[in-house]
Amino acid sequence: MLRQGNIGAGKLALEKGGLALPRYSDSAKVAYVLQGNGVAGIVLPEKEEKVLSIKTGDAIALPFGVITWWYNKEDTELIVLFLGDTKTAHKPGSFTDFFLTGSNGIFTGFSTEFVCRAWDIDEATAKQLVGSQTGNGIIKVDGGVKMPEPNKDHRNGMALNCLDAPLDVDIKGGGRVVVLNTKNLPLVGEVGLGADLVRLDGNAMCSPGFSCDSALQVTYIVRGSGRAQIVGVDGKRVLETTVKAGNLFIVPRFFVVSKISDNDGLEWFSIISTPNPIFTHMAGRTSAWKALSAGVLQASFNPLWLETTEKMGALKSLKEEYAIIDANFLQFCASHGIFSVEDFLVHDVYTLVASTEQLSNSYRLKQGINQLLSIIETCHQPWMNGLMLLEDRKQNKRCLSTGCESFDMLLRGGLHEGHVTELVGPSSSGKTQVCFQAASNVAMKLGSVVFIDSGNSFSPTRIQQIVAYISGSAENKINGILQQAMRNIDCHAVFDIYALLNVLHQLKLKLKSQTGYQVRLIIVDSISSLIAPILGGSNAQGHALMVSVGYLLKELADRHNIALVVTNHMVGGEGGTLKPALGESWKNVPHVRLQLSQDHARNIYAVQILRHPYMASGRNANFMIP
């Protein structure tokens, strides 16, 4: 099938110190790093060498004529998968590499005279150069050889990490999909191939579908196991098999494929023989069945076709609660025959989104479509077992570095997404300074920060100092880095609990309704100055408001994979000892509670873990802030 489809497949494995010698291939390919970290060298025709750091999940497009080398300097084996188009290859269905050096390098076939003239060297030197490398394809690099260091700028446009990239599909409890195309990796246009990485949760299903643009799909199972079925002409099942890590299979043109994962989930990487593939699905939200009228469905199946869905409320009933669902949005939906949530469910969402492109209010209409999807998802929250929660933690809840090494080491990477982290300590213990440090580092390197300031403590000048220290850049570069960091910090001044609730509710709606809007870190400095004034005595309303704030903070952190930091002061306890403010009711809100202190004489801060979901209390570390 690979030969018939002109598709090639290969896998490279390098141990520590292993170098895959420079070569070019007869085929355009997509490389995918299955395991490990390493370095890749890529030379495009008549261009300078690009030296890239590569890691698990990286996809690299390799057009015709590129020269590549691959090197592993880590203890973990580096494994790279290659899938590509062989229609113009030396042998259809397989890759042929032409090595520049080694025992089978191209210059071993030229006479000494040709080599001398090509490189303008004498005969003795030519013989020494051509015959010096006896390895074939892969060699072990001598410890004395200094290999080139990767340049982080060389990754731009050359590689895309599928594990970190924005998701094209994200179904909670179902799975996630990242699609490689000419938009996120322009080089795939030159390769002539598209690709995708699909990760199914345990017992989830990838709905039956087919490539409707005559493309072939070649799939490599990266992790897990499951069942696959392919149905072809005349409704005949042409394949039913169990697939597991290491398996490779090909789906013929126009055949329908579906997969169901086992308990541990299923992950695969595919190439599609077109750079911008188009798929039609036969089930799910975008099912082709939903585009067919009820009469056609009834006649197609049988006369006893029964209504399987219940009429849901009219869209206009949502108008009062959701500002984005306004008269213009309702008019747009009506023009497509959409008057109820049910109408919306059976409509092709992608077609609906595409129909907004030529309209002046396209962006706002897309917000409305996304708002409806969020409402529907909220109404049907799936139950999640422990394994699914663990997978969610591994896949979606990462650590954000604060930029302070010892602080991050204590927390095993930094601030955890999905957690509310509380910083407690007396005045001048470094709470706000840690907030500035974390906000600066995240805004510089990772993305957007929302800084909620309750005491006019936010200082752009302090951010500038920290950015300059972290970047270590020349003065002419600092301004650009600082501007980027400051653009990524959205600061809100709030002075009472009601203003805080308003900001949090607005942020919640914005995260739900605006496609592409993502926040990595939220900071509330300080939470106690907003809550403490409403507590005391038998004020039940004050405690209710505090609980509402705590619930909102936890919901934002978990649902949107955000690291959330709040600061809290300390008050006198029994025997004159200090304890965190806000009492026992607040104590259970933060997932992580850290106590800060400062040695003013040495200008050193200390942090101690008071509470953590999976770390022992009492662990501590010293750190400095510039």
mmCIF file of N, CA and C in Angstrom, residues 289-391:
data_model
loop_
_atom_site.group_PDB
_atom_site.id
_atom_site.type_symbol
_atom_site.label_atom_id
_atom_site.label_comp_id
_atom_site.label_asym_id
_atom_site.label_seq_id
_atom_site.Cartn_x
_atom_site.Cartn_y
_atom_site.Cartn_z
ATOM 1 N N TRP A 289 -24.392 13.985 8.377
ATOM 2 C CA TRP A 289 -25.800 13.648 8.539
ATOM 3 C C TRP A 289 -26.610 14.860 8.986
ATOM 4 N N LYS A 290 -25.982 15.713 9.773
ATOM 5 C CA LYS A 290 -26.727 16.856 10.322
ATOM 6 C C LYS A 290 -27.049 17.903 9.263
ATOM 7 N N ALA A 291 -26.359 17.841 8.125
ATOM 8 C CA ALA A 291 -26.656 18.778 7.043
ATOM 9 C C ALA A 291 -27.858 18.327 6.224
ATOM 10 N N LEU A 292 -28.244 17.050 6.383
ATOM 11 C CA LEU A 292 -29.380 16.521 5.622
ATOM 12 C C LEU A 292 -30.690 16.848 6.324
ATOM 13 N N SER A 293 -31.721 17.098 5.520
ATOM 14 C CA SER A 293 -33.021 17.434 6.088
ATOM 15 C C SER A 293 -33.646 16.211 6.731
ATOM 16 N N ALA A 294 -34.592 16.468 7.663
ATOM 17 C CA ALA A 294 -35.228 15.380 8.406
ATOM 18 C C ALA A 294 -35.960 14.424 7.471
ATOM 19 N N GLY A 295 -36.624 14.974 6.414
ATOM 20 C CA GLY A 295 -37.349 14.127 5.481
ATOM 21 C C GLY A 295 -36.450 13.157 4.756
ATOM 22 N N VAL A 296 -35.297 13.626 4.334
ATOM 23 C CA VAL A 296 -34.338 12.759 3.646
ATOM 24 C C VAL A 296 -33.846 11.675 4.595
ATOM 25 N N LEU A 297 -33.555 12.043 5.845
ATOM 26 C CA LEU A 297 -33.102 11.052 6.825
ATOM 27 C C LEU A 297 -34.182 9.998 7.071
ATOM 28 N N GLN A 298 -35.446 10.473 7.198
ATOM 29 C CA GLN A 298 -36.533 9.541 7.469
ATOM 30 C C GLN A 298 -36.707 8.550 6.331
ATOM 31 N N ALA A 299 -36.664 9.079 5.089
ATOM 32 C CA ALA A 299 -36.827 8.203 3.929
ATOM 33 C C ALA A 299 -35.634 7.274 3.751
ATOM 34 N N SER A 300 -34.429 7.757 4.113
ATOM 35 C CA SER A 300 -33.212 6.974 3.897
ATOM 36 C C SER A 300 -33.119 5.797 4.848
ATOM 37 N N PHE A 301 -33.556 5.989 6.093
ATOM 38 C CA PHE A 301 -33.431 4.912 7.077
ATOM 39 C C PHE A 301 -34.663 4.003 7.057
ATOM 40 N N ASN A 302 -35.787 4.500 7.461
ATOM 41 C CA ASN A 302 -37.040 3.738 7.343
ATOM 42 C C ASN A 302 -38.201 4.624 7.760
ATOM 43 N N PRO A 303 -39.443 4.240 7.413
ATOM 44 C CA PRO A 303 -40.603 5.081 7.722
ATOM 45 C C PRO A 303 -40.849 5.271 9.207
ATOM 46 N N LEU A 304 -40.219 4.439 10.051
ATOM 47 C CA LEU A 304 -40.460 4.549 11.485
ATOM 48 C C LEU A 304 -39.437 5.446 12.180
ATOM 49 N N TRP A 305 -38.718 6.272 11.320
ATOM 50 C CA TRP A 305 -37.717 7.200 11.887
ATOM 51 C C TRP A 305 -38.362 8.051 12.979
ATOM 52 N N LEU A 306 -37.760 8.036 14.171
ATOM 53 C CA LEU A 306 -38.321 8.791 15.295
ATOM 54 C C LEU A 306 -37.437 9.995 15.617
ATOM 55 N N GLU A 307 -38.055 10.998 16.123
ATOM 56 C CA GLU A 307 -37.321 12.178 16.565
ATOM 57 C C GLU A 307 -36.458 11.783 17.757
ATOM 58 N N THR A 308 -35.134 12.007 17.688
ATOM 59 C CA THR A 308 -34.256 11.582 18.786
ATOM 60 C C THR A 308 -33.769 12.738 19.648
ATOM 61 N N THR A 309 -34.099 13.947 19.219
ATOM 62 C CA THR A 309 -33.683 15.091 20.034
ATOM 63 C C THR A 309 -34.884 15.937 20.415
ATOM 64 N N GLU A 310 -34.797 16.577 21.522
ATOM 65 C CA GLU A 310 -35.890 17.379 22.035
ATOM 66 C C GLU A 310 -35.649 18.838 21.704
ATOM 67 N N LYS A 311 -36.713 19.531 21.329
ATOM 68 C CA LYS A 311 -36.565 20.944 21.006
ATOM 69 C C LYS A 311 -36.021 21.686 22.219
ATOM 70 N N MET A 312 -34.973 22.492 21.971
ATOM 71 C CA MET A 312 -34.399 23.290 23.055
ATOM 72 C C MET A 312 -34.872 24.728 22.906
ATOM 73 N N GLY A 313 -34.559 25.541 23.874
ATOM 74 C CA GLY A 313 -35.052 26.910 23.904
ATOM 75 C C GLY A 313 -34.599 27.748 22.720
ATOM 76 N N ALA A 314 -35.371 28.767 22.418
ATOM 77 C CA ALA A 314 -35.025 29.682 21.341
ATOM 78 C C ALA A 314 -33.762 30.449 21.699
ATOM 79 N N LEU A 315 -32.985 30.803 20.677
ATOM 80 C CA LEU A 315 -31.737 31.537 20.925
ATOM 81 C C LEU A 315 -32.001 32.877 21.600
ATOM 82 N N LYS A 316 -33.142 33.480 21.270
ATOM 83 C CA LYS A 316 -33.396 34.817 21.821
ATOM 84 C C LYS A 316 -33.532 34.793 23.348
ATOM 85 N N SER A 317 -33.804 33.595 23.908
ATOM 86 C CA SER A 317 -33.913 33.493 25.363
ATOM 87 C C SER A 317 -32.559 33.691 26.050
ATOM 88 N N LEU A 318 -31.480 33.566 25.282
ATOM 89 C CA LEU A 318 -30.138 33.748 25.843
ATOM 90 C C LEU A 318 -29.669 35.200 25.771
ATOM 91 N N LYS A 319 -30.456 36.039 25.105
ATOM 92 C CA LYS A 319 -30.040 37.410 24.813
ATOM 93 C C LYS A 319 -29.788 38.222 26.077
ATOM 94 N N GLU A 320 -30.661 38.048 27.094
ATOM 95 C CA GLU A 320 -30.533 38.863 28.307
ATOM 96 C C GLU A 320 -29.301 38.494 29.116
ATOM 97 N N GLU A 321 -28.950 37.191 29.125
ATOM 98 C CA GLU A 321 -27.840 36.733 29.975
ATOM 99 C C GLU A 321 -26.480 36.911 29.320
ATOM 100 N N TYR A 322 -26.439 36.854 27.986
ATOM 101 C CA TYR A 322 -25.158 36.918 27.285
ATOM 102 C C TYR A 322 -25.173 38.078 26.293
ATOM 103 N N ALA A 323 -24.350 39.093 26.583
ATOM 104 C CA ALA A 323 -24.355 40.309 25.773
ATOM 105 C C ALA A 323 -23.946 40.054 24.334
ATOM 106 N N ILE A 324 -23.101 39.062 24.120
ATOM 107 C CA ILE A 324 -22.595 38.812 22.770
ATOM 108 C C ILE A 324 -23.691 38.262 21.854
ATOM 109 N N ILE A 325 -24.729 37.637 22.466
ATOM 110 C CA ILE A 325 -25.858 37.127 21.675
ATOM 111 C C ILE A 325 -26.874 38.251 21.550
ATOM 112 N N ASP A 326 -26.595 39.195 20.653
ATOM 113 C CA ASP A 326 -27.426 40.389 20.485
ATOM 114 C C ASP A 326 -28.288 40.270 19.231
ATOM 115 N N ALA A 327 -28.962 41.366 18.890
ATOM 116 C CA ALA A 327 -29.882 41.360 17.753
ATOM 117 C C ALA A 327 -29.165 41.041 16.442
ATOM 118 N N ASN A 328 -27.949 41.555 16.284
ATOM 119 C CA ASN A 328 -27.188 41.294 15.051
ATOM 120 C C ASN A 328 -26.844 39.810 14.925
ATOM 121 N N PHE A 329 -26.459 39.200 16.057
ATOM 122 C CA PHE A 329 -26.122 37.786 16.022
ATOM 123 C C PHE A 329 -27.363 36.940 15.740
ATOM 124 N N LEU A 330 -28.494 37.282 16.372
ATOM 125 C CA LEU A 330 -29.728 36.544 16.128
ATOM 126 C C LEU A 330 -30.175 36.661 14.676
ATOM 127 N N GLN A 331 -29.989 37.868 14.084
ATOM 128 C CA GLN A 331 -30.348 38.063 12.676
ATOM 129 C C GLN A 331 -29.456 37.220 11.766
ATOM 130 N N PHE A 332 -28.160 37.164 12.103
ATOM 131 C CA PHE A 332 -27.222 36.341 11.330
ATOM 132 C C PHE A 332 -27.629 34.864 11.388
ATOM 133 N N CYS A 333 -27.969 34.379 12.601
ATOM 134 C CA CYS A 333 -28.384 32.983 12.742
ATOM 135 C C CYS A 333 -29.660 32.712 11.961
ATOM 136 N N ALA A 334 -30.619 33.652 12.032
ATOM 137 C CA ALA A 334 -31.888 33.474 11.334
ATOM 138 C C ALA A 334 -31.674 33.352 9.823
ATOM 139 N N SER A 335 -30.679 34.070 9.301
ATOM 140 C CA SER A 335 -30.417 34.005 7.863
ATOM 141 C C SER A 335 -29.924 32.619 7.442
ATOM 142 N N HIS A 336 -29.480 31.811 8.432
ATOM 143 C CA HIS A 336 -29.044 30.442 8.149
ATOM 144 C C HIS A 336 -30.069 29.421 8.650
ATOM 145 N N GLY A 337 -31.271 29.886 8.984
ATOM 146 C CA GLY A 337 -32.315 28.975 9.447
ATOM 147 C C GLY A 337 -32.102 28.482 10.857
ATOM 148 N N ILE A 338 -31.357 29.246 11.665
ATOM 149 C CA ILE A 338 -31.056 28.846 13.040
ATOM 150 C C ILE A 338 -31.844 29.731 13.995
ATOM 151 N N PHE A 339 -32.828 29.121 14.697
ATOM 152 C CA PHE A 339 -33.655 29.872 15.634
ATOM 153 C C PHE A 339 -33.585 29.301 17.052
ATOM 154 N N SER A 340 -33.087 28.071 17.177
ATOM 155 C CA SER A 340 -33.003 27.431 18.485
ATOM 156 C C SER A 340 -31.616 26.819 18.668
ATOM 157 N N VAL A 341 -31.329 26.402 19.893
ATOM 158 C CA VAL A 341 -30.054 25.735 20.155
ATOM 159 C C VAL A 341 -29.985 24.425 19.377
ATOM 160 N N GLU A 342 -31.136 23.763 19.228
ATOM 161 C CA GLU A 342 -31.160 22.526 18.445
ATOM 162 C C GLU A 342 -30.766 22.797 16.992
ATOM 163 N N ASP A 343 -31.314 23.884 16.419
ATOM 164 C CA ASP A 343 -30.945 24.244 15.045
ATOM 165 C C ASP A 343 -29.440 24.448 14.935
ATOM 166 N N PHE A 344 -28.890 25.089 15.956
ATOM 167 C CA PHE A 344 -27.449 25.353 15.951
ATOM 168 C C PHE A 344 -26.658 24.041 16.023
ATOM 169 N N LEU A 345 -27.128 23.088 16.847
ATOM 170 C CA LEU A 345 -26.420 21.827 17.024
ATOM 171 C C LEU A 345 -26.327 21.025 15.732
ATOM 172 N N VAL A 346 -27.381 21.071 14.903
ATOM 173 C CA VAL A 346 -27.380 20.258 13.693
ATOM 174 C C VAL A 346 -26.765 20.999 12.509
ATOM 175 N N HIS A 347 -26.342 22.239 12.727
ATOM 176 C CA HIS A 347 -25.715 22.994 11.635
ATOM 177 C C HIS A 347 -24.213 22.722 11.622
ATOM 178 N N ASP A 348 -23.607 22.784 10.445
ATOM 179 C CA ASP A 348 -22.165 22.618 10.306
ATOM 180 C C ASP A 348 -21.479 23.881 10.832
ATOM 181 N N VAL A 349 -20.814 23.748 11.991
ATOM 182 C CA VAL A 349 -20.217 24.916 12.639
ATOM 183 C C VAL A 349 -19.133 25.541 11.767
ATOM 184 N N TYR A 350 -18.327 24.718 11.096
ATOM 185 C CA TYR A 350 -17.235 25.246 10.276
ATOM 186 C C TYR A 350 -17.778 26.067 9.112
ATOM 187 N N THR A 351 -18.879 25.589 8.498
ATOM 188 C CA THR A 351 -19.512 26.352 7.421
ATOM 189 C C THR A 351 -20.065 27.665 7.959
ATOM 190 N N LEU A 352 -20.645 27.611 9.152
ATOM 191 C CA LEU A 352 -21.200 28.816 9.770
ATOM 192 C C LEU A 352 -20.112 29.849 10.031
ATOM 193 N N VAL A 353 -18.981 29.390 10.557
ATOM 194 C CA VAL A 353 -17.856 30.304 10.814
ATOM 195 C C VAL A 353 -17.341 30.896 9.504
ATOM 196 N N ALA A 354 -17.212 30.043 8.477
ATOM 197 C CA ALA A 354 -16.707 30.509 7.182
ATOM 198 C C ALA A 354 -17.614 31.571 6.579
ATOM 199 N N SER A 355 -18.933 31.458 6.823
ATOM 200 C CA SER A 355 -19.874 32.413 6.235
ATOM 201 C C SER A 355 -19.769 33.798 6.851
ATOM 202 N N THR A 356 -19.043 33.934 7.963
ATOM 203 C CA THR A 356 -18.883 35.258 8.589
ATOM 204 C C THR A 356 -17.732 36.058 7.988
ATOM 205 N N GLU A 357 -16.846 35.392 7.236
ATOM 206 C CA GLU A 357 -15.596 36.013 6.815
ATOM 207 C C GLU A 357 -15.787 37.304 6.029
ATOM 208 N N GLN A 358 -16.824 37.377 5.193
ATOM 209 C CA GLN A 358 -17.022 38.552 4.341
ATOM 210 C C GLN A 358 -17.843 39.644 5.013
ATOM 211 N N LEU A 359 -18.230 39.442 6.258
ATOM 212 C CA LEU A 359 -19.078 40.417 6.949
ATOM 213 C C LEU A 359 -18.228 41.362 7.791
ATOM 214 N N SER A 360 -18.692 42.585 7.934
ATOM 215 C CA SER A 360 -17.911 43.604 8.659
ATOM 216 C C SER A 360 -17.797 43.277 10.144
ATOM 217 N N ASN A 361 -18.797 42.602 10.703
ATOM 218 C CA ASN A 361 -18.765 42.243 12.123
ATOM 219 C C ASN A 361 -18.386 40.782 12.329
ATOM 220 N N SER A 362 -17.496 40.265 11.456
ATOM 221 C CA SER A 362 -17.104 38.856 11.478
ATOM 222 C C SER A 362 -16.583 38.426 12.841
ATOM 223 N N TYR A 363 -15.711 39.234 13.431
ATOM 224 C CA TYR A 363 -15.075 38.846 14.689
ATOM 225 C C TYR A 363 -16.112 38.666 15.791
ATOM 226 N N ARG A 364 -17.069 39.595 15.868
ATOM 227 C CA ARG A 364 -18.091 39.518 16.921
ATOM 228 C C ARG A 364 -19.039 38.332 16.688
ATOM 229 N N LEU A 365 -19.340 38.024 15.438
ATOM 230 C CA LEU A 365 -20.191 36.875 15.144
ATOM 231 C C LEU A 365 -19.499 35.575 15.555
ATOM 232 N N LYS A 366 -18.183 35.492 15.311
ATOM 233 C CA LYS A 366 -17.428 34.305 15.732
ATOM 234 C C LYS A 366 -17.429 34.175 17.253
ATOM 235 N N GLN A 367 -17.383 35.327 17.954
ATOM 236 C CA GLN A 367 -17.471 35.296 19.411
ATOM 237 C C GLN A 367 -18.812 34.706 19.851
ATOM 238 N N GLY A 368 -19.883 35.089 19.153
ATOM 239 C CA GLY A 368 -21.201 34.565 19.481
ATOM 240 C C GLY A 368 -21.292 33.065 19.255
ATOM 241 N N ILE A 369 -20.705 32.586 18.155
ATOM 242 C CA ILE A 369 -20.701 31.149 17.869
ATOM 243 C C ILE A 369 -19.953 30.397 18.967
ATOM 244 N N ASN A 370 -18.802 30.945 19.354
ATOM 245 C CA ASN A 370 -18.008 30.301 20.410
ATOM 246 C C ASN A 370 -18.746 30.331 21.747
ATOM 247 N N GLN A 371 -19.510 31.416 21.995
ATOM 248 C CA GLN A 371 -20.287 31.512 23.233
ATOM 249 C C GLN A 371 -21.345 30.416 23.297
ATOM 250 N N LEU A 372 -22.018 30.179 22.176
ATOM 251 C CA LEU A 372 -23.024 29.110 22.139
ATOM 252 C C LEU A 372 -22.396 27.738 22.408
ATOM 253 N N LEU A 373 -21.219 27.490 21.802
ATOM 254 C CA LEU A 373 -20.531 26.216 22.037
ATOM 255 C C LEU A 373 -20.173 26.065 23.516
ATOM 256 N N SER A 374 -19.758 27.170 24.148
ATOM 257 C CA SER A 374 -19.398 27.125 25.570
ATOM 258 C C SER A 374 -20.618 26.835 26.430
ATOM 259 N N ILE A 375 -21.768 27.444 26.090
ATOM 260 C CA ILE A 375 -23.005 27.213 26.845
ATOM 261 C C ILE A 375 -23.387 25.738 26.772
ATOM 262 N N ILE A 376 -23.317 25.179 25.570
ATOM 263 C CA ILE A 376 -23.684 23.780 25.373
ATOM 264 C C ILE A 376 -22.747 22.864 26.145
ATOM 265 N N GLU A 377 -21.437 23.172 26.087
ATOM 266 C CA GLU A 377 -20.460 22.340 26.798
ATOM 267 C C GLU A 377 -20.678 22.412 28.297
ATOM 268 N N THR A 378 -21.005 23.611 28.826
ATOM 269 C CA THR A 378 -21.228 23.780 30.256
ATOM 270 C C THR A 378 -22.425 22.971 30.736
ATOM 271 N N CYS A 379 -23.434 22.860 29.883
ATOM 272 C CA CYS A 379 -24.645 22.127 30.249
ATOM 273 C C CYS A 379 -24.434 20.619 30.227
ATOM 274 N N HIS A 380 -23.352 20.172 29.649
ATOM 275 C CA HIS A 380 -23.131 18.727 29.516
ATOM 276 C C HIS A 380 -21.722 18.370 29.981
ATOM 277 N N GLN A 381 -21.387 18.759 31.203
ATOM 278 C CA GLN A 381 -20.071 18.443 31.735
ATOM 279 C C GLN A 381 -19.951 16.937 31.975
ATOM 280 N N PRO A 382 -18.954 16.273 31.390
ATOM 281 C CA PRO A 382 -18.832 14.822 31.572
ATOM 282 C C PRO A 382 -18.235 14.471 32.934
ATOM 283 N N TRP A 383 -18.590 13.274 33.407
ATOM 284 C CA TRP A 383 -17.920 12.740 34.590
ATOM 285 C C TRP A 383 -16.502 12.345 34.205
ATOM 286 N N MET A 384 -15.575 12.555 35.119
ATOM 287 C CA MET A 384 -14.183 12.231 34.832
ATOM 288 C C MET A 384 -13.651 11.298 35.926
ATOM 289 N N ASN A 385 -13.053 10.169 35.487
ATOM 290 C CA ASN A 385 -12.466 9.275 36.472
ATOM 291 C C ASN A 385 -11.045 9.716 36.799
ATOM 292 N N GLY A 386 -10.425 9.010 37.748
ATOM 293 C CA GLY A 386 -9.095 9.410 38.199
ATOM 294 C C GLY A 386 -8.058 9.392 37.103
ATOM 295 N N LEU A 387 -8.140 8.398 36.203
ATOM 296 C CA LEU A 387 -7.180 8.302 35.110
ATOM 297 C C LEU A 387 -7.304 9.488 34.165
ATOM 298 N N MET A 388 -8.556 9.899 33.894
ATOM 299 C CA MET A 388 -8.781 11.048 33.023
ATOM 300 C C MET A 388 -8.237 12.328 33.666
ATOM 301 N N LEU A 389 -8.432 12.455 34.980
ATOM 302 C CA LEU A 389 -7.913 13.635 35.680
ATOM 303 C C LEU A 389 -6.387 13.656 35.661
ATOM 304 N N LEU A 390 -5.774 12.469 35.817
ATOM 305 C CA LEU A 390 -4.319 12.387 35.768
ATOM 306 C C LEU A 390 -3.818 12.774 34.390
ATOM 307 N N GLU A 391 -4.488 12.299 33.352
ATOM 308 C CA GLU A 391 -4.091 12.631 31.987
ATOM 309 C C GLU A 391 -4.257 14.126 31.724
#
